[in-house]
Amino acid sequence: MLMVKQISYIVFLQMKMSQYDIKAKVPNLLAILADEHDLADLSNINWSDYRDAMFMLFDSENKPADYNESNPNFITLRAFFDIYENADKNSEILEKAKSINYTRISTPLNAELKEELALMLPYTEPLAQEFIESKEHSIVPYASYNVTSAINYANKYATSPNTPTYYYFSNGDCANFTSQILENAGVSQIVYDNVAK
C-alpha cells in the first residue's frame, strides 16, 4: 500500500489499490464483518460501516476466540482505516482553508477562523503548535487530581478488575478503567443508570 503525505494527514496514493491490498491481507476478518453485518464488498462507499463493524465485533456472540485488540488482523485493519479516513479529514481542511482564503480577501484572518483550522490539523503542524502554545498558560484545571491515588489504584487493579465496585467490559475495558483511575484520584464522575454509558 503506497502512502503519501498530502496537506497534513497521510493518505493512500491510490485508494482503490489500497482496498485490494487490505482485502488480500485480512480476507477472513473482512468476511466475518460482512456476514455479521450484512455488508457488501468493501468499497469507498461502505468502508466506514466496516470500520464500525470491526469494533462492534468485540461484543458479538460470533466473535472469534482470538479476536482482541492485539489480534494482528485487527491491528492491520485498524491501521488501514486510520489512514483511509484521512482523505476525508484532508478534504475538510481544504474546504476550511478555501473559506478562510475567501474571507481574508476582504478582512484579516480572525482568531476564531484560525482556531478552527488549528483544531482540524494534526498537533504536529505549525499552526496547531502555535495554537497549543498560545493556550498553554491559560489552561485551568477543572478538578483536583491526586496522582498518588491514581497510581495506587492503577497498580492495584491493572491485572485484577475491581468488579465488586465497577462493571467490567470484557475485551475492551480501557476507557472504563481510565475513568475508575480518575474517579479514585478525585475527579468526579457523571453516573448513569445504564452500565454501558
mmCIF file with all atom_site columns, C-alpha atoms in Angstrom:
data_model
loop_
_atom_site.group_PDB
_atom_site.id
_atom_site.type_symbol
_atom_site.label_atom_id
_atom_site.label_alt_id
_atom_site.label_comp_id
_atom_site.label_asym_id
_atom_site.label_entity_id
_atom_site.label_seq_id
_atom_site.pdbx_PDB_ins_code
_atom_site.Cartn_x
_atom_site.Cartn_y
_atom_site.Cartn_z
_atom_site.occupancy
_atom_site.B_iso_or_equiv
_atom_site.pdbx_formal_charge
_atom_site.auth_seq_id
_atom_site.auth_comp_id
_atom_site.auth_asym_id
_atom_site.auth_atom_id
_atom_site.pdbx_PDB_model_num
ATOM 1   C CA . MET A 1 1   ? 0.000   0.000   0.000  1.00 0.00 ? 1   MET A CA 1
ATOM 2   C CA . LEU A 1 2   ? 1.589   3.255   -1.119 1.00 0.00 ? 2   LEU A CA 1
ATOM 3   C CA . MET A 1 3   ? 1.037   6.230   1.145  1.00 0.00 ? 3   MET A CA 1
ATOM 4   C CA . VAL A 1 4   ? 1.697   9.907   0.537  1.00 0.00 ? 4   VAL A CA 1
ATOM 5   C CA . LYS A 1 5   ? 1.661   12.929  2.816  1.00 0.00 ? 5   LYS A CA 1
ATOM 6   C CA . GLN A 1 6   ? -0.852  15.350  1.385  1.00 0.00 ? 6   GLN A CA 1
ATOM 7   C CA . ILE A 1 7   ? -1.773  18.559  3.174  1.00 0.00 ? 7   ILE A CA 1
ATOM 8   C CA . SER A 1 8   ? -1.369  17.294  6.727  1.00 0.00 ? 8   SER A CA 1
ATOM 9   C CA . TYR A 1 9   ? -2.635  13.745  7.077  1.00 0.00 ? 9   TYR A CA 1
ATOM 10  C CA . ILE A 1 10  ? -1.057  10.747  5.376  1.00 0.00 ? 10  ILE A CA 1
ATOM 11  C CA . VAL A 1 11  ? -3.292  9.160   2.735  1.00 0.00 ? 11  VAL A CA 1
ATOM 12  C CA . PHE A 1 12  ? -3.090  6.239   0.335  1.00 0.00 ? 12  PHE A CA 1
ATOM 13  C CA . LEU A 1 13  ? -1.768  7.239   -3.065 1.00 0.00 ? 13  LEU A CA 1
ATOM 14  C CA . GLN A 1 14  ? -4.318  5.003   -4.787 1.00 0.00 ? 14  GLN A CA 1
ATOM 15  C CA . MET A 1 15  ? -7.447  4.440   -2.706 1.00 0.00 ? 15  MET A CA 1
ATOM 16  C CA . LYS A 1 16  ? -8.798  1.657   -4.945 1.00 0.00 ? 16  LYS A CA 1
ATOM 17  C CA . MET A 1 17  ? -5.489  -0.245  -4.842 1.00 0.00 ? 17  MET A CA 1
ATOM 18  C CA . SER A 1 18  ? -5.344  0.080   -1.063 1.00 0.00 ? 18  SER A CA 1
ATOM 19  C CA . GLN A 1 19  ? -8.750  -1.642  -0.897 1.00 0.00 ? 19  GLN A CA 1
ATOM 20  C CA . TYR A 1 20  ? -7.442  -4.560  -2.980 1.00 0.00 ? 20  TYR A CA 1
ATOM 21  C CA . ASP A 1 21  ? -4.378  -4.787  -0.739 1.00 0.00 ? 21  ASP A CA 1
ATOM 22  C CA . ILE A 1 22  ? -6.347  -4.882  2.522  1.00 0.00 ? 22  ILE A CA 1
ATOM 23  C CA . LYS A 1 23  ? -8.738  -7.478  1.090  1.00 0.00 ? 23  LYS A CA 1
ATOM 24  C CA . ALA A 1 24  ? -5.720  -9.678  0.393  1.00 0.00 ? 24  ALA A CA 1
ATOM 25  C CA . LYS A 1 25  ? -4.186  -9.090  3.837  1.00 0.00 ? 25  LYS A CA 1
ATOM 26  C CA . VAL A 1 26  ? -7.226  -9.727  6.068  1.00 0.00 ? 26  VAL A CA 1
ATOM 27  C CA . PRO A 1 27  ? -9.773  -11.625 3.942  1.00 0.00 ? 27  PRO A CA 1
ATOM 28  C CA . ASN A 1 28  ? -11.120 -13.746 6.808  1.00 0.00 ? 28  ASN A CA 1
ATOM 29  C CA . LEU A 1 29  ? -11.783 -10.789 9.105  1.00 0.00 ? 29  LEU A CA 1
ATOM 30  C CA . LEU A 1 30  ? -13.492 -8.856  6.310  1.00 0.00 ? 30  LEU A CA 1
ATOM 31  C CA . ALA A 1 31  ? -15.667 -11.909 5.551  1.00 0.00 ? 31  ALA A CA 1
ATOM 32  C CA . ILE A 1 32  ? -16.679 -12.195 9.219  1.00 0.00 ? 32  ILE A CA 1
ATOM 33  C CA . LEU A 1 33  ? -17.592 -8.494  9.351  1.00 0.00 ? 33  LEU A CA 1
ATOM 34  C CA . ALA A 1 34  ? -19.551 -8.733  6.094  1.00 0.00 ? 34  ALA A CA 1
ATOM 35  C CA . ASP A 1 35  ? -21.505 -11.766 7.342  1.00 0.00 ? 35  ASP A CA 1
ATOM 36  C CA . GLU A 1 36  ? -22.127 -10.325 10.796 1.00 0.00 ? 36  GLU A CA 1
ATOM 37  C CA . HIS A 1 37  ? -23.470 -7.005  9.480  1.00 0.00 ? 37  HIS A CA 1
ATOM 38  C CA . ASP A 1 38  ? -24.730 -7.981  6.032  1.00 0.00 ? 38  ASP A CA 1
ATOM 39  C CA . LEU A 1 39  ? -22.221 -5.718  4.285  1.00 0.00 ? 39  LEU A CA 1
ATOM 40  C CA . ALA A 1 40  ? -21.432 -5.607  0.577  1.00 0.00 ? 40  ALA A CA 1
ATOM 41  C CA . ASP A 1 41  ? -17.827 -5.979  -0.565 1.00 0.00 ? 41  ASP A CA 1
ATOM 42  C CA . LEU A 1 42  ? -15.534 -3.322  0.999  1.00 0.00 ? 42  LEU A CA 1
ATOM 43  C CA . SER A 1 43  ? -15.669 -0.128  -1.061 1.00 0.00 ? 43  SER A CA 1
ATOM 44  C CA . ASN A 1 44  ? -15.268 3.629   -0.869 1.00 0.00 ? 44  ASN A CA 1
ATOM 45  C CA . ILE A 1 45  ? -18.991 3.815   -0.078 1.00 0.00 ? 45  ILE A CA 1
ATOM 46  C CA . ASN A 1 46  ? -19.167 1.408   2.873  1.00 0.00 ? 46  ASN A CA 1
ATOM 47  C CA . TRP A 1 47  ? -15.663 1.489   4.396  1.00 0.00 ? 47  TRP A CA 1
ATOM 48  C CA . SER A 1 48  ? -16.918 3.316   7.493  1.00 0.00 ? 48  SER A CA 1
ATOM 49  C CA . ASP A 1 49  ? -19.527 0.567   8.037  1.00 0.00 ? 49  ASP A CA 1
ATOM 50  C CA . TYR A 1 50  ? -16.680 -1.956  8.060  1.00 0.00 ? 50  TYR A CA 1
ATOM 51  C CA . ARG A 1 51  ? -14.714 0.207   10.490 1.00 0.00 ? 51  ARG A CA 1
ATOM 52  C CA . ASP A 1 52  ? -17.698 0.377   12.860 1.00 0.00 ? 52  ASP A CA 1
ATOM 53  C CA . ALA A 1 53  ? -18.354 -3.361  12.467 1.00 0.00 ? 53  ALA A CA 1
ATOM 54  C CA . MET A 1 54  ? -14.732 -4.075  13.373 1.00 0.00 ? 54  MET A CA 1
ATOM 55  C CA . PHE A 1 55  ? -15.326 -2.564  16.824 1.00 0.00 ? 55  PHE A CA 1
ATOM 56  C CA . MET A 1 56  ? -18.841 -3.952  17.257 1.00 0.00 ? 56  MET A CA 1
ATOM 57  C CA . LEU A 1 57  ? -17.451 -7.459  16.743 1.00 0.00 ? 57  LEU A CA 1
ATOM 58  C CA . PHE A 1 58  ? -15.925 -7.246  20.233 1.00 0.00 ? 58  PHE A CA 1
ATOM 59  C CA . ASP A 1 59  ? -19.423 -7.530  21.735 1.00 0.00 ? 59  ASP A CA 1
ATOM 60  C CA . SER A 1 60  ? -20.773 -10.094 19.274 1.00 0.00 ? 60  SER A CA 1
ATOM 61  C CA . GLU A 1 61  ? -21.609 -13.686 20.144 1.00 0.00 ? 61  GLU A CA 1
ATOM 62  C CA . ASN A 1 62  ? -19.960 -14.648 16.833 1.00 0.00 ? 62  ASN A CA 1
ATOM 63  C CA . LYS A 1 63  ? -16.625 -13.076 17.776 1.00 0.00 ? 63  LYS A CA 1
ATOM 64  C CA . PRO A 1 64  ? -13.687 -15.399 17.011 1.00 0.00 ? 64  PRO A CA 1
ATOM 65  C CA . ALA A 1 65  ? -11.937 -16.634 20.157 1.00 0.00 ? 65  ALA A CA 1
ATOM 66  C CA . ASP A 1 66  ? -8.669  -14.913 19.248 1.00 0.00 ? 66  ASP A CA 1
ATOM 67  C CA . TYR A 1 67  ? -10.252 -11.574 18.278 1.00 0.00 ? 67  TYR A CA 1
ATOM 68  C CA . ASN A 1 68  ? -8.982  -8.790  20.522 1.00 0.00 ? 68  ASN A CA 1
ATOM 69  C CA . GLU A 1 69  ? -7.047  -5.529  20.202 1.00 0.00 ? 69  GLU A CA 1
ATOM 70  C CA . SER A 1 70  ? -3.779  -7.496  19.964 1.00 0.00 ? 70  SER A CA 1
ATOM 71  C CA . ASN A 1 71  ? -5.015  -9.640  17.084 1.00 0.00 ? 71  ASN A CA 1
ATOM 72  C CA . PRO A 1 72  ? -2.751  -8.994  14.046 1.00 0.00 ? 72  PRO A CA 1
ATOM 73  C CA . ASN A 1 73  ? -5.719  -8.818  11.648 1.00 0.00 ? 73  ASN A CA 1
ATOM 74  C CA . PHE A 1 74  ? -7.482  -6.273  13.889 1.00 0.00 ? 74  PHE A CA 1
ATOM 75  C CA . ILE A 1 75  ? -4.295  -4.184  14.103 1.00 0.00 ? 75  ILE A CA 1
ATOM 76  C CA . THR A 1 76  ? -3.809  -4.287  10.318 1.00 0.00 ? 76  THR A CA 1
ATOM 77  C CA . LEU A 1 77  ? -7.416  -3.343  9.560  1.00 0.00 ? 77  LEU A CA 1
ATOM 78  C CA . ARG A 1 78  ? -7.472  -0.594  12.183 1.00 0.00 ? 78  ARG A CA 1
ATOM 79  C CA . ALA A 1 79  ? -4.281  0.916   10.717 1.00 0.00 ? 79  ALA A CA 1
ATOM 80  C CA . PHE A 1 80  ? -5.841  0.743   7.239  1.00 0.00 ? 80  PHE A CA 1
ATOM 81  C CA . PHE A 1 81  ? -8.941  2.648   8.399  1.00 0.00 ? 81  PHE A CA 1
ATOM 82  C CA . ASP A 1 82  ? -6.836  5.188   10.303 1.00 0.00 ? 82  ASP A CA 1
ATOM 83  C CA . ILE A 1 83  ? -5.114  6.111   7.035  1.00 0.00 ? 83  ILE A CA 1
ATOM 84  C CA . TYR A 1 84  ? -8.156  5.632   4.789  1.00 0.00 ? 84  TYR A CA 1
ATOM 85  C CA . GLU A 1 85  ? -10.245 8.154   6.739  1.00 0.00 ? 85  GLU A CA 1
ATOM 86  C CA . ASN A 1 86  ? -7.523  10.782  6.348  1.00 0.00 ? 86  ASN A CA 1
ATOM 87  C CA . ALA A 1 87  ? -8.712  11.599  2.833  1.00 0.00 ? 87  ALA A CA 1
ATOM 88  C CA . ASP A 1 88  ? -11.946 12.925  4.374  1.00 0.00 ? 88  ASP A CA 1
ATOM 89  C CA . LYS A 1 89  ? -10.019 14.896  7.002  1.00 0.00 ? 89  LYS A CA 1
ATOM 90  C CA . ASN A 1 90  ? -7.826  16.459  4.323  1.00 0.00 ? 90  ASN A CA 1
ATOM 91  C CA . SER A 1 91  ? -10.927 17.425  2.312  1.00 0.00 ? 91  SER A CA 1
ATOM 92  C CA . GLU A 1 92  ? -12.402 19.154  5.367  1.00 0.00 ? 92  GLU A CA 1
ATOM 93  C CA . ILE A 1 93  ? -9.146  21.041  5.916  1.00 0.00 ? 93  ILE A CA 1
ATOM 94  C CA . LEU A 1 94  ? -9.052  22.127  2.263  1.00 0.00 ? 94  LEU A CA 1
ATOM 95  C CA . GLU A 1 95  ? -12.636 23.374  2.426  1.00 0.00 ? 95  GLU A CA 1
ATOM 96  C CA . LYS A 1 96  ? -11.895 25.333  5.612  1.00 0.00 ? 96  LYS A CA 1
ATOM 97  C CA . ALA A 1 97  ? -8.706  26.767  4.086  1.00 0.00 ? 97  ALA A CA 1
ATOM 98  C CA . LYS A 1 98  ? -10.630 27.839  0.977  1.00 0.00 ? 98  LYS A CA 1
ATOM 99  C CA . SER A 1 99  ? -13.270 29.566  3.101  1.00 0.00 ? 99  SER A CA 1
ATOM 100 C CA . ILE A 1 100 ? -10.549 31.296  5.110  1.00 0.00 ? 100 ILE A CA 1
ATOM 101 C CA . ASN A 1 101 ? -8.789  32.472  1.952  1.00 0.00 ? 101 ASN A CA 1
ATOM 102 C CA . TYR A 1 102 ? -12.109 33.773  0.633  1.00 0.00 ? 102 TYR A CA 1
ATOM 103 C CA . THR A 1 103 ? -12.749 35.572  3.923  1.00 0.00 ? 103 THR A CA 1
ATOM 104 C CA . ARG A 1 104 ? -9.220  37.010  4.034  1.00 0.00 ? 104 ARG A CA 1
ATOM 105 C CA . ILE A 1 105 ? -9.715  38.835  0.732  1.00 0.00 ? 105 ILE A CA 1
ATOM 106 C CA . SER A 1 106 ? -11.917 41.382  2.458  1.00 0.00 ? 106 SER A CA 1
ATOM 107 C CA . THR A 1 107 ? -10.821 41.081  6.103  1.00 0.00 ? 107 THR A CA 1
ATOM 108 C CA . PRO A 1 108 ? -7.774  39.900  8.051  1.00 0.00 ? 108 PRO A CA 1
ATOM 109 C CA . LEU A 1 109 ? -7.846  36.339  9.407  1.00 0.00 ? 109 LEU A CA 1
ATOM 110 C CA . ASN A 1 110 ? -9.693  36.426  12.707 1.00 0.00 ? 110 ASN A CA 1
ATOM 111 C CA . ALA A 1 111 ? -8.754  34.378  15.738 1.00 0.00 ? 111 ALA A CA 1
ATOM 112 C CA . GLU A 1 112 ? -11.899 32.214  15.549 1.00 0.00 ? 112 GLU A CA 1
ATOM 113 C CA . LEU A 1 113 ? -11.194 31.010  11.989 1.00 0.00 ? 113 LEU A CA 1
ATOM 114 C CA . LYS A 1 114 ? -7.534  30.470  12.811 1.00 0.00 ? 114 LYS A CA 1
ATOM 115 C CA . GLU A 1 115 ? -8.509  28.414  15.872 1.00 0.00 ? 115 GLU A CA 1
ATOM 116 C CA . GLU A 1 116 ? -10.982 26.340  13.841 1.00 0.00 ? 116 GLU A CA 1
ATOM 117 C CA . LEU A 1 117 ? -8.308  25.448  11.327 1.00 0.00 ? 117 LEU A CA 1
ATOM 118 C CA . ALA A 1 118 ? -5.702  24.749  14.021 1.00 0.00 ? 118 ALA A CA 1
ATOM 119 C CA . LEU A 1 119 ? -8.057  22.298  15.747 1.00 0.00 ? 119 LEU A CA 1
ATOM 120 C CA . MET A 1 120 ? -8.575  20.389  12.498 1.00 0.00 ? 120 MET A CA 1
ATOM 121 C CA . LEU A 1 121 ? -4.853  19.872  11.900 1.00 0.00 ? 121 LEU A CA 1
ATOM 122 C CA . PRO A 1 122 ? -2.578  17.244  13.449 1.00 0.00 ? 122 PRO A CA 1
ATOM 123 C CA . TYR A 1 123 ? -0.930  18.613  16.572 1.00 0.00 ? 123 TYR A CA 1
ATOM 124 C CA . THR A 1 124 ? 2.480   18.473  14.831 1.00 0.00 ? 124 THR A CA 1
ATOM 125 C CA . GLU A 1 125 ? 1.554   21.094  12.231 1.00 0.00 ? 125 GLU A CA 1
ATOM 126 C CA . PRO A 1 126 ? 2.969   24.621  12.848 1.00 0.00 ? 126 PRO A CA 1
ATOM 127 C CA . LEU A 1 127 ? -0.453  26.327  13.070 1.00 0.00 ? 127 LEU A CA 1
ATOM 128 C CA . ALA A 1 128 ? -1.670  23.721  15.576 1.00 0.00 ? 128 ALA A CA 1
ATOM 129 C CA . GLN A 1 129 ? 1.556   24.063  17.586 1.00 0.00 ? 129 GLN A CA 1
ATOM 130 C CA . GLU A 1 130 ? 1.159   27.835  17.635 1.00 0.00 ? 130 GLU A CA 1
ATOM 131 C CA . PHE A 1 131 ? -2.414  27.450  18.901 1.00 0.00 ? 131 PHE A CA 1
ATOM 132 C CA . ILE A 1 132 ? -1.384  24.954  21.614 1.00 0.00 ? 132 ILE A CA 1
ATOM 133 C CA . GLU A 1 133 ? 1.435   27.218  22.782 1.00 0.00 ? 133 GLU A CA 1
ATOM 134 C CA . SER A 1 134 ? -0.927  30.200  22.936 1.00 0.00 ? 134 SER A CA 1
ATOM 135 C CA . LYS A 1 135 ? -3.274  28.241  25.230 1.00 0.00 ? 135 LYS A CA 1
ATOM 136 C CA . GLU A 1 136 ? -0.635  26.626  27.458 1.00 0.00 ? 136 GLU A CA 1
ATOM 137 C CA . HIS A 1 137 ? -0.707  29.274  30.163 1.00 0.00 ? 137 HIS A CA 1
ATOM 138 C CA . SER A 1 138 ? -4.459  29.800  30.120 1.00 0.00 ? 138 SER A CA 1
ATOM 139 C CA . ILE A 1 139 ? -5.455  26.203  30.850 1.00 0.00 ? 139 ILE A CA 1
ATOM 140 C CA . VAL A 1 140 ? -7.068  25.935  34.260 1.00 0.00 ? 140 VAL A CA 1
ATOM 141 C CA . PRO A 1 141 ? -7.568  22.514  35.840 1.00 0.00 ? 141 PRO A CA 1
ATOM 142 C CA . TYR A 1 142 ? -11.230 21.693  36.459 1.00 0.00 ? 142 TYR A CA 1
ATOM 143 C CA . ALA A 1 143 ? -10.614 19.229  39.255 1.00 0.00 ? 143 ALA A CA 1
ATOM 144 C CA . SER A 1 144 ? -8.081  18.381  41.866 1.00 0.00 ? 144 SER A CA 1
ATOM 145 C CA . TYR A 1 145 ? -6.198  15.252  40.954 1.00 0.00 ? 145 TYR A CA 1
ATOM 146 C CA . ASN A 1 146 ? -4.286  13.113  43.423 1.00 0.00 ? 146 ASN A CA 1
ATOM 147 C CA . VAL A 1 147 ? -1.534  11.476  41.374 1.00 0.00 ? 147 VAL A CA 1
ATOM 148 C CA . THR A 1 148 ? -0.524  9.088   44.172 1.00 0.00 ? 148 THR A CA 1
ATOM 149 C CA . SER A 1 149 ? -4.090  7.789   44.485 1.00 0.00 ? 149 SER A CA 1
ATOM 150 C CA . ALA A 1 150 ? -4.265  7.324   40.714 1.00 0.00 ? 150 ALA A CA 1
ATOM 151 C CA . ILE A 1 151 ? -1.023  5.351   40.621 1.00 0.00 ? 151 ILE A CA 1
ATOM 152 C CA . ASN A 1 152 ? -2.016  3.210   43.608 1.00 0.00 ? 152 ASN A CA 1
ATOM 153 C CA . TYR A 1 153 ? -5.412  2.379   42.100 1.00 0.00 ? 153 TYR A CA 1
ATOM 154 C CA . ALA A 1 154 ? -3.905  1.590   38.687 1.00 0.00 ? 154 ALA A CA 1
ATOM 155 C CA . ASN A 1 155 ? -1.278  -0.682  40.198 1.00 0.00 ? 155 ASN A CA 1
ATOM 156 C CA . LYS A 1 156 ? -3.801  -2.487  42.375 1.00 0.00 ? 156 LYS A CA 1
ATOM 157 C CA . TYR A 1 157 ? -6.442  -3.151  39.692 1.00 0.00 ? 157 TYR A CA 1
ATOM 158 C CA . ALA A 1 158 ? -4.497  -3.288  36.405 1.00 0.00 ? 158 ALA A CA 1
ATOM 159 C CA . THR A 1 159 ? -4.433  -7.084  36.363 1.00 0.00 ? 159 THR A CA 1
ATOM 160 C CA . SER A 1 160 ? -7.454  -7.908  38.525 1.00 0.00 ? 160 SER A CA 1
ATOM 161 C CA . PRO A 1 161 ? -10.503 -5.708  37.836 1.00 0.00 ? 161 PRO A CA 1
ATOM 162 C CA . ASN A 1 162 ? -12.371 -4.059  40.708 1.00 0.00 ? 162 ASN A CA 1
ATOM 163 C CA . THR A 1 163 ? -15.603 -5.895  39.860 1.00 0.00 ? 163 THR A CA 1
ATOM 164 C CA . PRO A 1 164 ? -17.272 -5.507  43.254 1.00 0.00 ? 164 PRO A CA 1
ATOM 165 C CA . THR A 1 165 ? -17.376 -1.739  42.686 1.00 0.00 ? 165 THR A CA 1
ATOM 166 C CA . TYR A 1 166 ? -17.376 -1.333  38.892 1.00 0.00 ? 166 TYR A CA 1
ATOM 167 C CA . TYR A 1 167 ? -18.817 -3.150  35.895 1.00 0.00 ? 167 TYR A CA 1
ATOM 168 C CA . TYR A 1 168 ? -16.174 -4.930  33.791 1.00 0.00 ? 168 TYR A CA 1
ATOM 169 C CA . PHE A 1 169 ? -16.381 -4.736  29.987 1.00 0.00 ? 169 PHE A CA 1
ATOM 170 C CA . SER A 1 170 ? -14.700 -7.849  28.588 1.00 0.00 ? 170 SER A CA 1
ATOM 171 C CA . ASN A 1 171 ? -12.404 -7.313  25.593 1.00 0.00 ? 171 ASN A CA 1
ATOM 172 C CA . GLY A 1 172 ? -12.216 -3.560  25.841 1.00 0.00 ? 172 GLY A CA 1
ATOM 173 C CA . ASP A 1 173 ? -12.315 -2.092  29.349 1.00 0.00 ? 173 ASP A CA 1
ATOM 174 C CA . CYS A 1 174 ? -9.608  0.554   28.825 1.00 0.00 ? 174 CYS A CA 1
ATOM 175 C CA . ALA A 1 175 ? -11.822 3.671   28.887 1.00 0.00 ? 175 ALA A CA 1
ATOM 176 C CA . ASN A 1 176 ? -13.765 2.317   31.867 1.00 0.00 ? 176 ASN A CA 1
ATOM 177 C CA . PHE A 1 177 ? -10.537 1.568   33.745 1.00 0.00 ? 177 PHE A CA 1
ATOM 178 C CA . THR A 1 178 ? -9.233  5.069   32.975 1.00 0.00 ? 178 THR A CA 1
ATOM 179 C CA . SER A 1 179 ? -12.467 6.533   34.370 1.00 0.00 ? 179 SER A CA 1
ATOM 180 C CA . GLN A 1 180 ? -12.031 4.450   37.520 1.00 0.00 ? 180 GLN A CA 1
ATOM 181 C CA . ILE A 1 181 ? -8.481  5.764   37.958 1.00 0.00 ? 181 ILE A CA 1
ATOM 182 C CA . LEU A 1 182 ? -9.675  9.360   37.518 1.00 0.00 ? 182 LEU A CA 1
ATOM 183 C CA . GLU A 1 183 ? -12.515 8.877   39.988 1.00 0.00 ? 183 GLU A CA 1
ATOM 184 C CA . ASN A 1 184 ? -10.198 7.362   42.579 1.00 0.00 ? 184 ASN A CA 1
ATOM 185 C CA . ALA A 1 185 ? -7.811  10.279  42.081 1.00 0.00 ? 185 ALA A CA 1
ATOM 186 C CA . GLY A 1 186 ? -10.533 12.795  42.922 1.00 0.00 ? 186 GLY A CA 1
ATOM 187 C CA . VAL A 1 187 ? -12.206 13.625  39.597 1.00 0.00 ? 187 VAL A CA 1
ATOM 188 C CA . SER A 1 188 ? -15.971 13.456  39.939 1.00 0.00 ? 188 SER A CA 1
ATOM 189 C CA . GLN A 1 189 ? -17.880 11.263  37.501 1.00 0.00 ? 189 GLN A CA 1
ATOM 190 C CA . ILE A 1 190 ? -21.297 11.501  35.929 1.00 0.00 ? 190 ILE A CA 1
ATOM 191 C CA . VAL A 1 191 ? -23.016 8.243   36.805 1.00 0.00 ? 191 VAL A CA 1
ATOM 192 C CA . TYR A 1 192 ? -25.734 6.821   34.553 1.00 0.00 ? 192 TYR A CA 1
ATOM 193 C CA . ASP A 1 193 ? -28.362 4.188   35.283 1.00 0.00 ? 193 ASP A CA 1
ATOM 194 C CA . ASN A 1 194 ? -27.101 2.123   32.356 1.00 0.00 ? 194 ASN A CA 1
ATOM 195 C CA . VAL A 1 195 ? -23.671 0.459   32.887 1.00 0.00 ? 195 VAL A CA 1
ATOM 196 C CA . ALA A 1 196 ? -22.902 0.794   29.181 1.00 0.00 ? 196 ALA A CA 1
ATOM 197 C CA . LYS A 1 197 ? -22.859 4.617   29.381 1.00 0.00 ? 197 LYS A CA 1
#
